[in-house]
Amino acid sequence: MQLPNYFQDPNILHVNTLPHHAYFIPHQSLETTEAREHSAYFTLLNGDWDFNYYESYHQLPQDFLTMAFEHKIPVPSNWQNHGFDRHHYTNINYPFPFDPPFVPHQNPCGVYHRAFTAQPNTAKRYLLNFEGVDSCLFVYLNKQFVGYSQISHNTSEFDVTEYLQQGTNHLTVVVLKWCDGSYLEDQDKFRMSGIFRDVYLLERPENYLQDFFIRYELDEHFSQAELRLETQFIGQKQPLDIQLFAPNGALVLQQQAVDFCEKITNIQLWNAELPQLYTLVLRYADEVIVQKIGFRKAEVKEGIFYFNGQPIKFRGVNRHDSDPKTGYTISYAQALKDLQLMKQHNINAIRTAHYPNAPWFSELCDQYGFYLIGEADVEAHGASMLTVKTPEPSIFLNHENDPETARIRQETIDNFCYFARDPAFKKAILDRQQANVERDKNRTSIIIWSLGNESGYGENFEAAAEWIKSRDPSRLVHYESSIYQHTQHQNDLSNLDFYSEMYGSTEDIDRYCEEPKAKPFILCEYTHAMGNSNGDAEDYWQAFQRHRQSCGGFVWEWCDHAPYLPNGKFGYGGDFGDTPNDGNFCMDGLVSPDRIPHSNLLELKNVNRPVRASYQNGELRLHNYLDFTDLADFVTVHYEFVQNGVVTSGGKCQIDCKPQQSAVLNLPMPENNGEHWLLNLRYTQNHASALLAKHHELGFDQILLYPQNHFKKQPLVKEATHFDVNETALTVEIKNGDYRYLFDKQKGIFSHIEKNEVAQIEQPLDFVIWRAPTDNDRLIRETWQNAGYDKAYSRAYETAVNVTDQAVEITVKSAILAVARGRILTLDLRYQIWANGQISLHIQGQRAGYLPFLPRFGLRFYLPKQQISMAEPLEYFGYGEAESYIDKHHLAKLGIYHTTAKTNHTDYVKPQENGSHFGCEYLKVNGLYISADKAFSFNLSPYTAEELTTKKHHYELEEAASTILCVDYKMSGIGSNSCGPNLKDEYRLNEERIEITFYLNFN
């Protein structure tokens, strides 16, 4: 038996499937409706199925309906996670030739078989449901062809009543890796295959309720609603017994009707902060159907997005279904863990990138309170690669007038719009919109429909938007790719409600919002969370707050994508022999593949805190950034006063402050006694909620009360002593009591320091400008390397030694150089070695202005490993304890912290710069005390920057013989340039003149 060629015919999307309809599960009684598995009418067919795998569907045996099976595979799952085929990660490029609607002959094929027992009732109908199969499926029951379907991330339902038999039944499903629908499923993810969501059988009456649509309109005061129910039956329509219960369980409405329209008063509104849900109960024949309803209204007025009458901001993320072990298969428990982590980190919105999640996922979002953009299963990004070389990421949003760049950009856009304008794929694009809307139309949390992702724009999407607006005018419609226009098409944007961009800069937000527009600005993807990232989260937050027309955005993305390798480590593109691949571009999440929060998520959490404090002219004011909740009903404020790093007093309180308003908080402020005073404010939830415990920390603020006061550090001690100085052509040796110093006159740096005949450094000090490139440095990395930054070294030109009774002074004229390059930095150095062993180093540097900004500038120490242990950790005052940078320190507080090299290291899957600490006043470890005349950064690591630069995976790293301590005048910021705007000037080490004095005390 040969498979029909449906999978290469865009006119044949489904054969014998039932129409798309709302998701619901019928039950036998109200008591069983808490879980679908409790329904007597629901038979779950998950479990171990028989399985055979073939490299090509041409190898499928003629007798595949009766053949023996060699393997077992769990359903649901992806076959790549069970030893078949290989994992493949590609972002934009299709994993097969671009030849629509055709896919390769070498098209892998999986055959599934499951025997199950049934006792069908002749007065019933039986519906077989597949909630997710990638990419298409042929269904056979008891050796008879049932039907065909393609749409990976939505439900395919078949009426199998006529095929079902008493006793044992044999269900066979043939799944192909690719079909013509794969051209519309080019999402940025590992490409996996198989039956990856639940399979089940539903028993329904002969005449049954097939579909219903709950509609309502709120009045202008949001206090009452006109509630309507529209129904669709198989067979003759019959009246339903209808009940509506309020969130507290009180009966609101009871009647019999087929369709109805009733006014509901004293409405309790649903929002993400307080997700109030009503319960609609429908009874028909012997079925009970329960649907939760939340009353809410999303609308755009005068270019501003309103929800329940309030202008709100999305603090959102893009979320894929992804797990290192189960792939696309996500359980309730896994999804709930994601939602709890999001709540814990102040996320209020999710874009289902870039396809519908399992049908119960949005039920969880209804229940726990998240705003959803429900996105259709459409992405055709690879079409943009047809006739031009891979463009730079900025090409889509460049604002330059260079004619050649403009030509390439437009050619890329015209390719990008291929499927958006191809009549052959109009049916498929519409079908995917209809599947998305019809399945989830009764979900409260979905307030916006999205037509898909990165597929260009044209007639097909215009038709899709028009259909959605006619079918569901209560929701708004989004589609970012509408900003791209084909040369031969004039875009019709009349059915779209947002102006949407990806990775636009804060300047882009300002530019759009500086004059009133008809549509609000939304960043459907921003602040790309790849590796050590999200350095611009605070700047984006500030830009969102500056403009009422900006309604926030959705961080890309929630989790890293990485299946396990045989060694138990995470793998990324190329680790599985997959080509083409996009390397570690899949490692771009706020959490690790196994859901360990990165520092990126901690930064985002505090940037999105619901309360912020300001202190001006002696007045402390709190602003409530909640949209619907008074602070007194939600937040307890904890405060403490900190003098020179030591807490002196504190307390807690609550404050009345209405949503989106501010109020003065009166606290007993310490008098200005010339000391360094900090006020720490910590905000906790004052009651338990569904996903958050009582006392959960929501965020914090830290206020420097008297900015003119300096932190108290060790003073410089000057006293008379005797120095033994021995100078040669190459070195200067200095002895003073217990100390011995050896200075390298060729490099202008100390090569050896010892105390009591014990070496304090194991290799010569050196000046460093290189950092292991972060993922956000991937575009500037080559520029840095071309400038020689990764091979830079220091040399001295002139050295002068002057000895007094208090100090030995060494002045040096030197430079930072690289082979085949000019001077990077010209340095004037003045070392002073004092009687008590303290060294002061005054640095004046001049950076070559024609060179790119520096990654960093500072000193590198090679410390004996035994000096730093859990028993003797390094102590510092600075932003901690998480890693922190000039643009990424809102996750951290100024304070006194302790760390070791291993605990300070952040183990990114792809090694890169990590573990730095910004804003430091001092550090000390085992007798070494370092401070400066201005705040500095430092990094303590088991690894050199060179080691972190060259290794592709964290498990390949080899520790250095010494502990590496870098003390930096400045470290350039982190940003999000892996897929976003360039690092802002204010966060670059871009100044041409550098000046700082470091104090090193080995006593």
PDB file of N, CA and C in Angstrom, residues 22 293 657 705 815:
ATOM      1  N   ALA A  22     -14.252  24.647  19.332  1.00  0.00           N
ATOM      2  CA  ALA A  22     -13.743  24.964  20.661  1.00  0.00           C
ATOM      3  C   ALA A  22     -13.332  23.695  21.385  1.00  0.00           C
ATOM      4  N   ILE A 293     -15.261  31.244  32.516  1.00  0.00           N
ATOM      5  CA  ILE A 293     -15.397  32.513  31.788  1.00  0.00           C
ATOM      6  C   ILE A 293     -14.836  33.638  32.650  1.00  0.00           C
ATOM      7  N   CYS A 657      -1.895  52.773  48.316  1.00  0.00           N
ATOM      8  CA  CYS A 657      -1.503  53.442  47.079  1.00  0.00           C
ATOM      9  C   CYS A 657      -2.264  52.789  45.939  1.00  0.00           C
ATOM     10  N   LEU A 705      21.334  57.498  50.288  1.00  0.00           N
ATOM     11  CA  LEU A 705      20.679  58.637  50.928  1.00  0.00           C
ATOM     12  C   LEU A 705      21.481  59.925  50.809  1.00  0.00           C
ATOM     13  N   ALA A 815      52.638  51.039  26.808  1.00  0.00           N
ATOM     14  CA  ALA A 815      51.512  50.963  25.864  1.00  0.00           C
ATOM     15  C   ALA A 815      50.967  49.549  25.838  1.00  0.00           C
TER      16      ALA A 815
END
